[in-house]
Each structure stands twice: as structure tokens, then as C-alpha cells.
CSV table of C-alpha atoms in Angstrom, one decimal:
chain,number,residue,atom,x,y,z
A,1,UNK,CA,60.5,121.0,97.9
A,2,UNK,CA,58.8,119.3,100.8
A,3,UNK,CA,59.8,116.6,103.3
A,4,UNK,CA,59.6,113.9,102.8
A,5,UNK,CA,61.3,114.9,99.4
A,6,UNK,CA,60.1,112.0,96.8
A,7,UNK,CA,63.4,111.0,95.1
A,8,UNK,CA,64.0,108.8,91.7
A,9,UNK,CA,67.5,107.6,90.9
A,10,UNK,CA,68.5,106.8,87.3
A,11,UNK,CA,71.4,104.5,87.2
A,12,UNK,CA,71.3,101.5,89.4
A,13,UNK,CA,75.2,100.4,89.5
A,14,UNK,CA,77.7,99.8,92.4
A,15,UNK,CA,77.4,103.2,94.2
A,16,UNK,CA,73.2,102.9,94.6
A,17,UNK,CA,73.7,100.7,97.3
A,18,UNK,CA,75.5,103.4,99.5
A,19,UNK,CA,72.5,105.5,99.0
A,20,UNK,CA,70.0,102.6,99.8
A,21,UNK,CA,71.4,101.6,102.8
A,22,UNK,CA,71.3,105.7,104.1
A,23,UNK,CA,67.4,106.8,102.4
A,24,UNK,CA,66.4,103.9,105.0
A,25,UNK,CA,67.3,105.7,107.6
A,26,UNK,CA,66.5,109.5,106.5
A,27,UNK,CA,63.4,110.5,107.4
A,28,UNK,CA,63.7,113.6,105.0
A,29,UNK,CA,63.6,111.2,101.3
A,30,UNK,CA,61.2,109.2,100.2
A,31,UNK,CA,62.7,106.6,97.0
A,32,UNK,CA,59.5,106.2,94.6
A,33,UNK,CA,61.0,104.9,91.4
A,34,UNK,CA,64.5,103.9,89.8
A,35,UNK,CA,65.5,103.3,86.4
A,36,UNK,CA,69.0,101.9,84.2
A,37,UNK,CA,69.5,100.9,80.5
A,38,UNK,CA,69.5,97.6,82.0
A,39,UNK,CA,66.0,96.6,82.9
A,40,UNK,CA,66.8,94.1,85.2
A,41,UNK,CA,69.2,96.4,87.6
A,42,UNK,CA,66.7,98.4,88.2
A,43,UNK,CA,64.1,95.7,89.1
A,44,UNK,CA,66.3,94.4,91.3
A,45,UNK,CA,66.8,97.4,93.2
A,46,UNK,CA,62.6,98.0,93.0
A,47,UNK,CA,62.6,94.1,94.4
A,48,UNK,CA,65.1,94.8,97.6
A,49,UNK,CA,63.1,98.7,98.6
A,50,UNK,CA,59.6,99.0,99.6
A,51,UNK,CA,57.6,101.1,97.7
A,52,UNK,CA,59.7,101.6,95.1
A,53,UNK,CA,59.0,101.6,91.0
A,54,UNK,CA,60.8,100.4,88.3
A,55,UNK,CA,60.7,102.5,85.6
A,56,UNK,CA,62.4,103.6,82.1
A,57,UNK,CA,64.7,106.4,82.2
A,58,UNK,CA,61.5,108.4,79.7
A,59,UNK,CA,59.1,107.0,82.4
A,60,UNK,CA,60.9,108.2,85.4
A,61,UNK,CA,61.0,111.8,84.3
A,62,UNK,CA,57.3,111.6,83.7
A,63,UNK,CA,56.6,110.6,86.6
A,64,UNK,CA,54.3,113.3,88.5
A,65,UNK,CA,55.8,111.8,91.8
A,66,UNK,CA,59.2,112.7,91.6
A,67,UNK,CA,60.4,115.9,92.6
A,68,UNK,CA,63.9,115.2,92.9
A,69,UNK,CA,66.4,113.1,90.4
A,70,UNK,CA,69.4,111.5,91.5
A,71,UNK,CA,71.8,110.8,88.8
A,72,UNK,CA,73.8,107.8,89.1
A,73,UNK,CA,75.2,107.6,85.9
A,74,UNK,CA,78.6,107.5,84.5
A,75,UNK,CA,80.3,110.7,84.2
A,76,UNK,CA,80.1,111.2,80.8
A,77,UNK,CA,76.3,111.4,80.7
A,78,UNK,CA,75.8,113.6,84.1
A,79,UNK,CA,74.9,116.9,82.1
A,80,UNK,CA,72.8,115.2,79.3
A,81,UNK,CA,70.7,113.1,82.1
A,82,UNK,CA,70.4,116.3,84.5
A,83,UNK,CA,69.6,118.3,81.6
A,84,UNK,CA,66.6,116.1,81.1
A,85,UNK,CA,65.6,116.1,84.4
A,86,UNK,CA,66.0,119.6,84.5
A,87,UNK,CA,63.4,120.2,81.4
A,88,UNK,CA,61.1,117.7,83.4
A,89,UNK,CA,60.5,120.1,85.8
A,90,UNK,CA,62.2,118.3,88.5
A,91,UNK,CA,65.3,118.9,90.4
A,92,UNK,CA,68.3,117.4,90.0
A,93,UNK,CA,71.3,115.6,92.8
A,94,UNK,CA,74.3,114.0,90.6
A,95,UNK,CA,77.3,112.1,91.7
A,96,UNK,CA,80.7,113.7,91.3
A,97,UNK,CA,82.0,115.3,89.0
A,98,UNK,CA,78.8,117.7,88.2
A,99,UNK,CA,79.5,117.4,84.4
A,100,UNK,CA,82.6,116.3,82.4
A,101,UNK,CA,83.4,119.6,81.2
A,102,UNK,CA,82.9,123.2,82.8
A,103,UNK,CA,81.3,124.2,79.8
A,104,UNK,CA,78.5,121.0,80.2
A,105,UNK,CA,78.5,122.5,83.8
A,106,UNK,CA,77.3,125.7,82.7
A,107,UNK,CA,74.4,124.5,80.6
A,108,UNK,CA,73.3,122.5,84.0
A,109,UNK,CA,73.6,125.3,86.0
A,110,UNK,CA,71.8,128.0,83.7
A,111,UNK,CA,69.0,125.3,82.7
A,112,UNK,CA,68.4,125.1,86.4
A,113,UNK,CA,67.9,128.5,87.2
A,114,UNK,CA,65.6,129.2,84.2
A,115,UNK,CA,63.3,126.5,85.2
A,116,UNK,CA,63.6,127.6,89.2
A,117,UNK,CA,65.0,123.9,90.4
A,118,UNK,CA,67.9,123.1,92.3
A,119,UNK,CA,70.9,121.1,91.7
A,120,UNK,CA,72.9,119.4,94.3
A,121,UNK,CA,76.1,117.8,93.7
A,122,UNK,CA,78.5,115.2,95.7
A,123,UNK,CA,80.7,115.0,97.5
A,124,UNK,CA,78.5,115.1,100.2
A,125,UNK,CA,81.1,113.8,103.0
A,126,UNK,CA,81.7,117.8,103.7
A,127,UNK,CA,78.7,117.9,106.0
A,128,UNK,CA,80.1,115.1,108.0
A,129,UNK,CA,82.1,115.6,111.3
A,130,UNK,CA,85.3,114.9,110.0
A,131,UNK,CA,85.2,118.3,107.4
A,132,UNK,CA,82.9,120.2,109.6
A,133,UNK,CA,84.8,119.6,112.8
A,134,UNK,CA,87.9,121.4,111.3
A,135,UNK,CA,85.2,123.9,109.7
A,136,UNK,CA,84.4,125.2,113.3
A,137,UNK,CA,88.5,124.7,114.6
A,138,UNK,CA,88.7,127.6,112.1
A,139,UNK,CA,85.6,129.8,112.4
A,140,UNK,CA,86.1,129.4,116.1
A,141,UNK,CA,89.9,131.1,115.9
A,142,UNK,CA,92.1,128.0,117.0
A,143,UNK,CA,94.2,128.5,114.2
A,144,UNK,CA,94.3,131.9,114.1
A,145,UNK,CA,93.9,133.2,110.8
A,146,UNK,CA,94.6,130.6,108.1
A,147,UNK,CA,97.9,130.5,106.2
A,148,UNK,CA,98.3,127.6,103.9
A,149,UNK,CA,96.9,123.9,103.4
A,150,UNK,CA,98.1,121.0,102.0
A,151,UNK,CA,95.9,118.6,100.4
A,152,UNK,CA,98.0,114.8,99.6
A,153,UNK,CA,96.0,111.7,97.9
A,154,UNK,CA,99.0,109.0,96.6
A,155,UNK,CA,98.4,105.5,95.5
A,156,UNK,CA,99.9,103.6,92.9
A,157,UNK,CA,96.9,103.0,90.9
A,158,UNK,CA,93.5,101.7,91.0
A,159,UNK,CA,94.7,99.2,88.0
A,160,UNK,CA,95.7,97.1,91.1
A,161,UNK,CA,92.3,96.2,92.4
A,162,UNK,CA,89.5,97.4,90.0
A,163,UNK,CA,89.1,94.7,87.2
A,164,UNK,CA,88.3,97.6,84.6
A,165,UNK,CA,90.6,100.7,85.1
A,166,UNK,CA,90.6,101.8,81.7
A,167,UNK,CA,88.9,105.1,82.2
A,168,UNK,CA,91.1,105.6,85.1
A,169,UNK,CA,94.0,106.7,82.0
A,170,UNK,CA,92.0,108.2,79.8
A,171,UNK,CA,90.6,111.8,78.9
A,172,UNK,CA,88.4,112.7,81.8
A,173,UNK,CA,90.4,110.5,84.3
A,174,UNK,CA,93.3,110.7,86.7
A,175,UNK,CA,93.8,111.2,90.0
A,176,UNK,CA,93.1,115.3,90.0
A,177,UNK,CA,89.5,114.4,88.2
A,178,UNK,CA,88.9,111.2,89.9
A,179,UNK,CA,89.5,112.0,93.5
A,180,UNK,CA,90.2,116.0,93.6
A,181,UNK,CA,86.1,117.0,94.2
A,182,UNK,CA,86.6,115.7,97.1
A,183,UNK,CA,90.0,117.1,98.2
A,184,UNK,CA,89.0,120.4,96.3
A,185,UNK,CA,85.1,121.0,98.0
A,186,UNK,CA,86.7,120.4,101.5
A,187,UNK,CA,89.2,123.2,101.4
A,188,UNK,CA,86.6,125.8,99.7
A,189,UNK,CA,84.7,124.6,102.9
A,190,UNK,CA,87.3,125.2,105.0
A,191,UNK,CA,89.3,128.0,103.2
A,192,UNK,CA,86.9,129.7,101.3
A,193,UNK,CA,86.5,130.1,97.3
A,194,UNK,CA,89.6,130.1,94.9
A,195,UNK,CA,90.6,132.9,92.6
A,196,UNK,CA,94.0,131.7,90.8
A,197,UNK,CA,95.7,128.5,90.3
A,198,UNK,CA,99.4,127.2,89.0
A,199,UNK,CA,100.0,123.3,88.1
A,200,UNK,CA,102.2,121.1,87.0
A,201,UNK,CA,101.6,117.3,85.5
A,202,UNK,CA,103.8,113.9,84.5
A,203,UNK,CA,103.2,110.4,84.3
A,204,UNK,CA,105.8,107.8,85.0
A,205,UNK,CA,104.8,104.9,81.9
A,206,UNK,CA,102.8,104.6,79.0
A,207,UNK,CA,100.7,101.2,80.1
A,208,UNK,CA,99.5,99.8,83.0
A,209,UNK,CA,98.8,96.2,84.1
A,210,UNK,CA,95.8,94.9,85.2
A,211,UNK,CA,96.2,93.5,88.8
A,212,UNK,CA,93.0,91.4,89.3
A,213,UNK,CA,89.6,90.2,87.7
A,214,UNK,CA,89.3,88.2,84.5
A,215,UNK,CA,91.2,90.7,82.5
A,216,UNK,CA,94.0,89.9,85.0
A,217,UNK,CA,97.5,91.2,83.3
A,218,UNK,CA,96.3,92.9,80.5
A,219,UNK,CA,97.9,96.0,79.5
A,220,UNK,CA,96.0,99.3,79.7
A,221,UNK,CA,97.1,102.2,77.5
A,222,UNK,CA,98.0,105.6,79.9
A,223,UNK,CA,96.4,108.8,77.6
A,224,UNK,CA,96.7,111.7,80.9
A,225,UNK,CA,99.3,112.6,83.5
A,226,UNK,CA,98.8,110.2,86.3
A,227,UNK,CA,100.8,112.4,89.0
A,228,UNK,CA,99.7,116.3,89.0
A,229,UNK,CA,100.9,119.0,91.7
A,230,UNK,CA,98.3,122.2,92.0
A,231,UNK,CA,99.0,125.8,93.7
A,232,UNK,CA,95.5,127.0,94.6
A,233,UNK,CA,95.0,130.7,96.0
A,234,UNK,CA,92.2,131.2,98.0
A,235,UNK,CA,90.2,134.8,97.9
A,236,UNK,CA,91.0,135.4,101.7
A,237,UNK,CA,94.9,135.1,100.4
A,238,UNK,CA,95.5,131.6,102.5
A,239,UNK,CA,97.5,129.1,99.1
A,240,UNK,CA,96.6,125.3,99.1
A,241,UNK,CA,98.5,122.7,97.7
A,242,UNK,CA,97.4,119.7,95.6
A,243,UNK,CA,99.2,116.5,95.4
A,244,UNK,CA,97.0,114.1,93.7
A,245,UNK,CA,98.9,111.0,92.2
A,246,UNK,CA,98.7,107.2,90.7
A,247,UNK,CA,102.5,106.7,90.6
A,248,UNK,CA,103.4,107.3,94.0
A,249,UNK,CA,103.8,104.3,96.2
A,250,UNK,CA,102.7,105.7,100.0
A,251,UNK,CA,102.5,108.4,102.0
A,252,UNK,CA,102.6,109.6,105.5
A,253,UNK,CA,101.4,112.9,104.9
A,254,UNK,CA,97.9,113.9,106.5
A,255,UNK,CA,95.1,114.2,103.5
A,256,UNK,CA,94.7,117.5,104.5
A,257,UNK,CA,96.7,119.9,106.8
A,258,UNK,CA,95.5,123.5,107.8
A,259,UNK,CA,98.3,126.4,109.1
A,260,UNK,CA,97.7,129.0,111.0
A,261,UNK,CA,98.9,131.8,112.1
A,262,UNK,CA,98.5,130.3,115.7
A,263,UNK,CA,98.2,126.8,115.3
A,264,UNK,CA,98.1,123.4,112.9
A,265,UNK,CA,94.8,121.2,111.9
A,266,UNK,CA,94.9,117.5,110.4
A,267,UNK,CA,92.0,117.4,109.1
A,268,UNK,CA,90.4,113.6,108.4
A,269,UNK,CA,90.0,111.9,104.8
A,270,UNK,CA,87.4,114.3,102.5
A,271,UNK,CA,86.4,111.0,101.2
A,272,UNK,CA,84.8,109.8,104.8
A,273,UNK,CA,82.2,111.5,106.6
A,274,UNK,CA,84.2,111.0,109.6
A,275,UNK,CA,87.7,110.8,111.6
A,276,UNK,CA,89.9,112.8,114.1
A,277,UNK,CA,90.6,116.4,113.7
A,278,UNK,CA,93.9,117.2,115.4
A,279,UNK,CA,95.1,120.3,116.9
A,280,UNK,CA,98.8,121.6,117.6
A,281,UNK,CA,98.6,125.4,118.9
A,282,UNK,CA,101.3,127.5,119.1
A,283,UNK,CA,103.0,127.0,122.4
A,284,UNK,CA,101.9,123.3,123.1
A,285,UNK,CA,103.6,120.1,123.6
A,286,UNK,CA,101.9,117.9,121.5
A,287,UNK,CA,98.9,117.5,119.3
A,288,UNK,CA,95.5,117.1,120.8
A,289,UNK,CA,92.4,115.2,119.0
A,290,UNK,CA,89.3,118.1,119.2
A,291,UNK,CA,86.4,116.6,120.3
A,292,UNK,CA,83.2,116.1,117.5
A,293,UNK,CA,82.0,119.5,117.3
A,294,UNK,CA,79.9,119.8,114.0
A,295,UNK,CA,78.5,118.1,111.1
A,296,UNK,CA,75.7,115.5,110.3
A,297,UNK,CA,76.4,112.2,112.8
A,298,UNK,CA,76.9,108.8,111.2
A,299,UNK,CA,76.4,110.4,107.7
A,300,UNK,CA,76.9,109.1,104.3
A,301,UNK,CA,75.9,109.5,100.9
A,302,UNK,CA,72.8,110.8,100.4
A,303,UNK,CA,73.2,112.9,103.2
A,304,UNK,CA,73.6,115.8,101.1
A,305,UNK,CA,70.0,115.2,99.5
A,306,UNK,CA,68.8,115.4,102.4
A,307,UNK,CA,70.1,118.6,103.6
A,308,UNK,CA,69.3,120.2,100.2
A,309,UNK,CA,65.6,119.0,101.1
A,310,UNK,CA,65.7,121.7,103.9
A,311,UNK,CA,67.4,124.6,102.2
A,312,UNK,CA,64.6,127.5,101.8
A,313,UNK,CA,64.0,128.3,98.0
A,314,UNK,CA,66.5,130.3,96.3
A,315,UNK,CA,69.4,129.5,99.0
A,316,UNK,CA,72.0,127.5,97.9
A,317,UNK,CA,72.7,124.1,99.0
A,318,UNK,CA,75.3,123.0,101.1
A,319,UNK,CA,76.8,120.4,98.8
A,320,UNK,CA,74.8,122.1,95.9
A,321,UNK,CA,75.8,122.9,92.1
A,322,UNK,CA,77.5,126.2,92.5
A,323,UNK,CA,80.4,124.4,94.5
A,324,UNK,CA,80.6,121.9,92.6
A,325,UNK,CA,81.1,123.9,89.6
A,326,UNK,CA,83.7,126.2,91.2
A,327,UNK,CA,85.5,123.1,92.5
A,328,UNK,CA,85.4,121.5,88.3
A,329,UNK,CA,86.5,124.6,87.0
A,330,UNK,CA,89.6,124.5,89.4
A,331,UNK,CA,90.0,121.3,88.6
A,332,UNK,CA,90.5,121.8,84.8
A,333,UNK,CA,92.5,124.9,85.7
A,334,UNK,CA,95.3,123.4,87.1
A,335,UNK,CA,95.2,120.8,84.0
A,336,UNK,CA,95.5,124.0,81.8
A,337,UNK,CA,98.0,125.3,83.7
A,338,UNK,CA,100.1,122.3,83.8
A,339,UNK,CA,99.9,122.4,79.6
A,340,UNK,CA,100.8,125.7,79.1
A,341,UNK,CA,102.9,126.6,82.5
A,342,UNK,CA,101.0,129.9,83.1
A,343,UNK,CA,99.0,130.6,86.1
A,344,UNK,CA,95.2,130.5,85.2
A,345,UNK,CA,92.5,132.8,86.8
A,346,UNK,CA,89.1,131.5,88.0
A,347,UNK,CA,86.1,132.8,86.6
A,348,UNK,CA,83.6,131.3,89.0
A,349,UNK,CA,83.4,131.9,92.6
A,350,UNK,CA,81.5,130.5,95.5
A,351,UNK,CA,80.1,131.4,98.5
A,352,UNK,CA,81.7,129.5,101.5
A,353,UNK,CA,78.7,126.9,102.4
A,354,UNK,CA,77.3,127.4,106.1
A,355,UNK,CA,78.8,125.2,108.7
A,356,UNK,CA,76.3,122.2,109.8
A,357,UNK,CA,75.6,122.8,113.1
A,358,UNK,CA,76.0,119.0,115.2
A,359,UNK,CA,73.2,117.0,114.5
A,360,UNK,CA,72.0,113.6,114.6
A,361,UNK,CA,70.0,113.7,110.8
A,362,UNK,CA,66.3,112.8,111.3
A,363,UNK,CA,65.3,116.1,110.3
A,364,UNK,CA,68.0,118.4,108.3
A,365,UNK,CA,69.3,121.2,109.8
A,366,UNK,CA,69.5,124.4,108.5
A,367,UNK,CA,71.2,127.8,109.8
């Protein structure tokens, strides 16, 4: 793939205009078409971007133009869409998760490497400076060698403030699913791949009440466990813990902590590209806030298209497939494990993805 890398989206919902706002400013993609089931969303995207098509979803992954397909869709039609963007010819970039199921995954994953493309995968906010700050606290010894993590996402539900929650409680949904990639991808950054996991699961009530919108105190029916607790062992020995939940009310814990075996790490939200990484070493007074060491500057999504623009064929991306994958399969693991109360082994592993040197992102950098 060159640079610029041409790029077409399919799916022109809430998230494209993230993406939008950030291919303006990356020198490395160039948007040539987008298409949705809904003609007019994607000719109103085509209308506000320069240059850009509005196409069919069939037309799209004609088009001779585009190299690279970025798949805005709804979860449940990641694999089907990539695997027709795959038999194109043309690469693929998806939102998270990278399929619904591992075994959807898989089908990606092989497709791709049969016809020679790559697939890229968010979350991308692990080549910010938040995550890759903390990335080069560790590589760089601070901590000494790494221990434990804890990984903490509470909120009482998103029934509160999104005016359709409904697939929030059902199959596929959750707070492990919904935000884990994120939460999950970091600490393989961080803490290398994952090799065994235990969990646990509950849910405190059956329905849930619509908070705002026009369907404003309707009842939505709870089908998954809205609260789940995760023990993830890392190859290098280091043992994360999840704590993913819709019942709890608030916390004060950091969203991720790193031990050492000479010091502490908060590391920032894996949702933002950004935030304070704080150090406490062994010995000291207080904690101290590092200074921006690493990662793409001012990033956000799309950032990881970007960077997989610049990886040399045959290398894996950054935020690419592969991790993404690994980070699903862990995902559903700890589900499993929860059901049947037996520690589950991971089949998958994963290199650890290079650290991003510090850069301002005109032009990607690679290692």
C-alpha cells in the first residue's frame, strides 16, 4: 500500500465523524468514496468532504480506487462486510470488535492472508501518548520487571444517556464486549500476550429503564451478565485483572494500574489517546507525572490507518488484526470461564506491537 493510502468507508453513522475530522489532517489517507444502506447518509458525508464519492456498498468494493476499506458497520456485520472487502482485493480497517465471534474472526483473518491484504483493527488509542507513554516507563525499567495490573471500567449503565441501549443487554453486549478491546489491547501492549484466563460473571436485575430520548422510561430486557471479574495471565508470568461493570455506581480506582517489582504506573483511560502517566518508585515520597515520552501527538481515530499505511508488507500492524483477534478470544474466554468455573487456555497469541516512537503524525512512523 502506498501513501497517500486511498481509503472508502462503508457505514456512515455517529462514529464517521471522528474519522472525518482526523483524515483532514493525515497526510497519509486519502477518503475517495463512502457508502451506507441509507443512501442519503452517505451523500451527506460525500456533500461535507472534498473529493469524496458516494457510492453503493457493491459499487464501493468495485471501485479500482480503493485500496483500503474501513468498516463502520454495526458489529454484527464486521466479518460479512470485511469478508467482502477482502474477496475485492482490497484491504480491510474495522471498528472494534474485529468480528462478533472468534470463529467469524478466524475466517477474516485466513481470508486475508490468502489474498495477501492486511487487516487492521481499533482500538487505535494504543498508539497515543497516554498507552505508549507507560509502554516506554516499562521497556525503559522504571518499574522493574512487571508483576500484576489492574484494569477497572464501572458505570451504572449506558441505559442512562443512550436513547437505544438495547444491544447494550443482549448476546454480544456487556461491559467485557462493549468496552474490554480497549482495556484488553492496552495491557497486551503493555504486558505482552495472554496464555490463560479465569472469570467470573452476575448481573444485579433483569430490566433496565430507559433514562433519556423518546423512548424515555421504557423497560429494556437484561439477556448477559452486566458485572464480570477476569484473571488474565500474561506469557511473561505478570496476572491482570479485569473489572468491567454496568451495575457499579463509581469508582476511584485508576483504569489501569501497572506493579513492579520497583515501582507503580497509572496508566491514562485506553479509551483516550491521551492523559498522565504517573510514576511511584520504590523508595519515593510521592507520585510523579512522567513527562510525554512516546506515541502519535494529538491522535485519534483513524490514526491507526494511518500507521498501518507505513507498515512494510508482510509486518504486522500496530493496531492490526492479529491483536485484535487475540484480545476477542480473551474476551470470550473469560465469558466461558465465568459459565463453566474452569480456567480456559488461549489458543492465539500475539506478538507485543512495537512502541511508537514520539511523533507529531504527518508522516507515520515506523521502527
Amino acid at each position: 500500500m502506498g501513501i497517500p493510502l486511498n481509503v472508502g468507508i462503508i457505514g456512515c453513522g455517529a462514529i464517521i465523524a471522528q474519522y472525518l475530522t482526523n483524515f483532514r489532517r493525515l497526510d497519509a489517507i486519502n477518503l475517495v468514496a463512502v457508502a451506507d444502506l441509507d443512501p442519503a447518509r452517505a451523500q451527506a458525508v460525500a456533500d461535507s468532504y472534498d473529493g469524496v464519492r458516494a457510492l453503493t456498498v457493491d459499487e464501493l468494493l468495485a471501485a479500482e480506487d480503493v485500496e483500503l476499506v474501513l468498516n463502520l458497520t454495526i458489529p454484527a456485520a464486521h466479518a460479512d462486510v470485511a469478508l467482502k472487502a477482502i474477496a475485492a482485493g482490497k484491504s480491510v480497517y474495522g471498528e472494534k470488535p474485529l468480528a462478533a465471534t472468534t470463529a467469524e474472526a478466524r475466517q477474516v483473518l485466513d481470508a486475508a492472508a490468502a489474498a495477501g491484504v492486511a487487516v487492521g483493527c481499533a482500538p487505535d488509542t494504543v498508539l497515543g501518548t497516554g498507552i505508549q507513554t507507560a509502554r516506554k516507563a516499562i521497556d525503559d525499567g522504571l518499574i522493574g520487571a512487571p508483576v500484576s495490573a489492574t484494569a477497572t471500567m464501572a458505570t451504572p449503565g449506558h441505559e442512562r444517556w443512550h436513547p437505544n441501549p438495547d444491544f447494550y443487554y443482549q448476546p454480544g453486549g456487556g461491559p467485557l464486549l462493549d468496552m474490554g478491546p480497549y482495556y484488553v489491547s492496552a495491557l497486551v501492549t503493555l504486558l505482552g500476550p495472554i496464555v490463560s484466563v479465569v472469570g467470573a460473571a452476575s448481573h444485579t436485575r433483569s430490566e433496565r429503564t430507559i433514562g433519556s430520548g423518546p423512548r424515555e422510561g421504557q423497560k429494556v430486557p437484561v439477556e448477559i451478565d452486566s458485572h464480570v471479574t477476569g484473571v488474565l495471565v500474561h506469557a511473561s508470568g505478570a496476572l491482570s485483572t479485569l473489572f468491567m461493570s454496568f451495575d457499579a455506581v463509581k469508582t476511584k480506582s485508576p483504569n489501569i494500574e501497572i506493579h513492579g517489582e520497583k515501582g507503580s504506573l497509572i496508566v491514562p483511560d485506553p479509551n483516550h489517546f491521551d492523559g498522565d502517566v504517573q510514576l511511584f518508585e520504590l523508595g519515593a515520597d510521592d507520585w510523579k507525572t512522567l513527562p510525554v515520552s512516546a506515541g502519535y501527538v494529538d491522535a485519534g481515530r483513524g490514526f491507526g490507518i494511518a500507521d498501518l499505511s507505513a507498515t512494510p508488507a508482510g509486518q504486522e500492524p500496530r493496531a492490526g488484526g492479529q491483536l485484535a483477534f487475540h484480545a476477542l478470544e480473551v474476551m470470550e474466554s473469560v465469558l466461558e470461564s465465568a459459565k463453566t468455573g474452569q480456567a480456559v487456555a488461549i489458543q492465539s497469541t500475539v506478538k507485543r506491537p512495537d512502541m511508537v516512537e514520539l511523533a507529531e503524525l504527518t508522516t507515520p512512523v515506523r521502527a
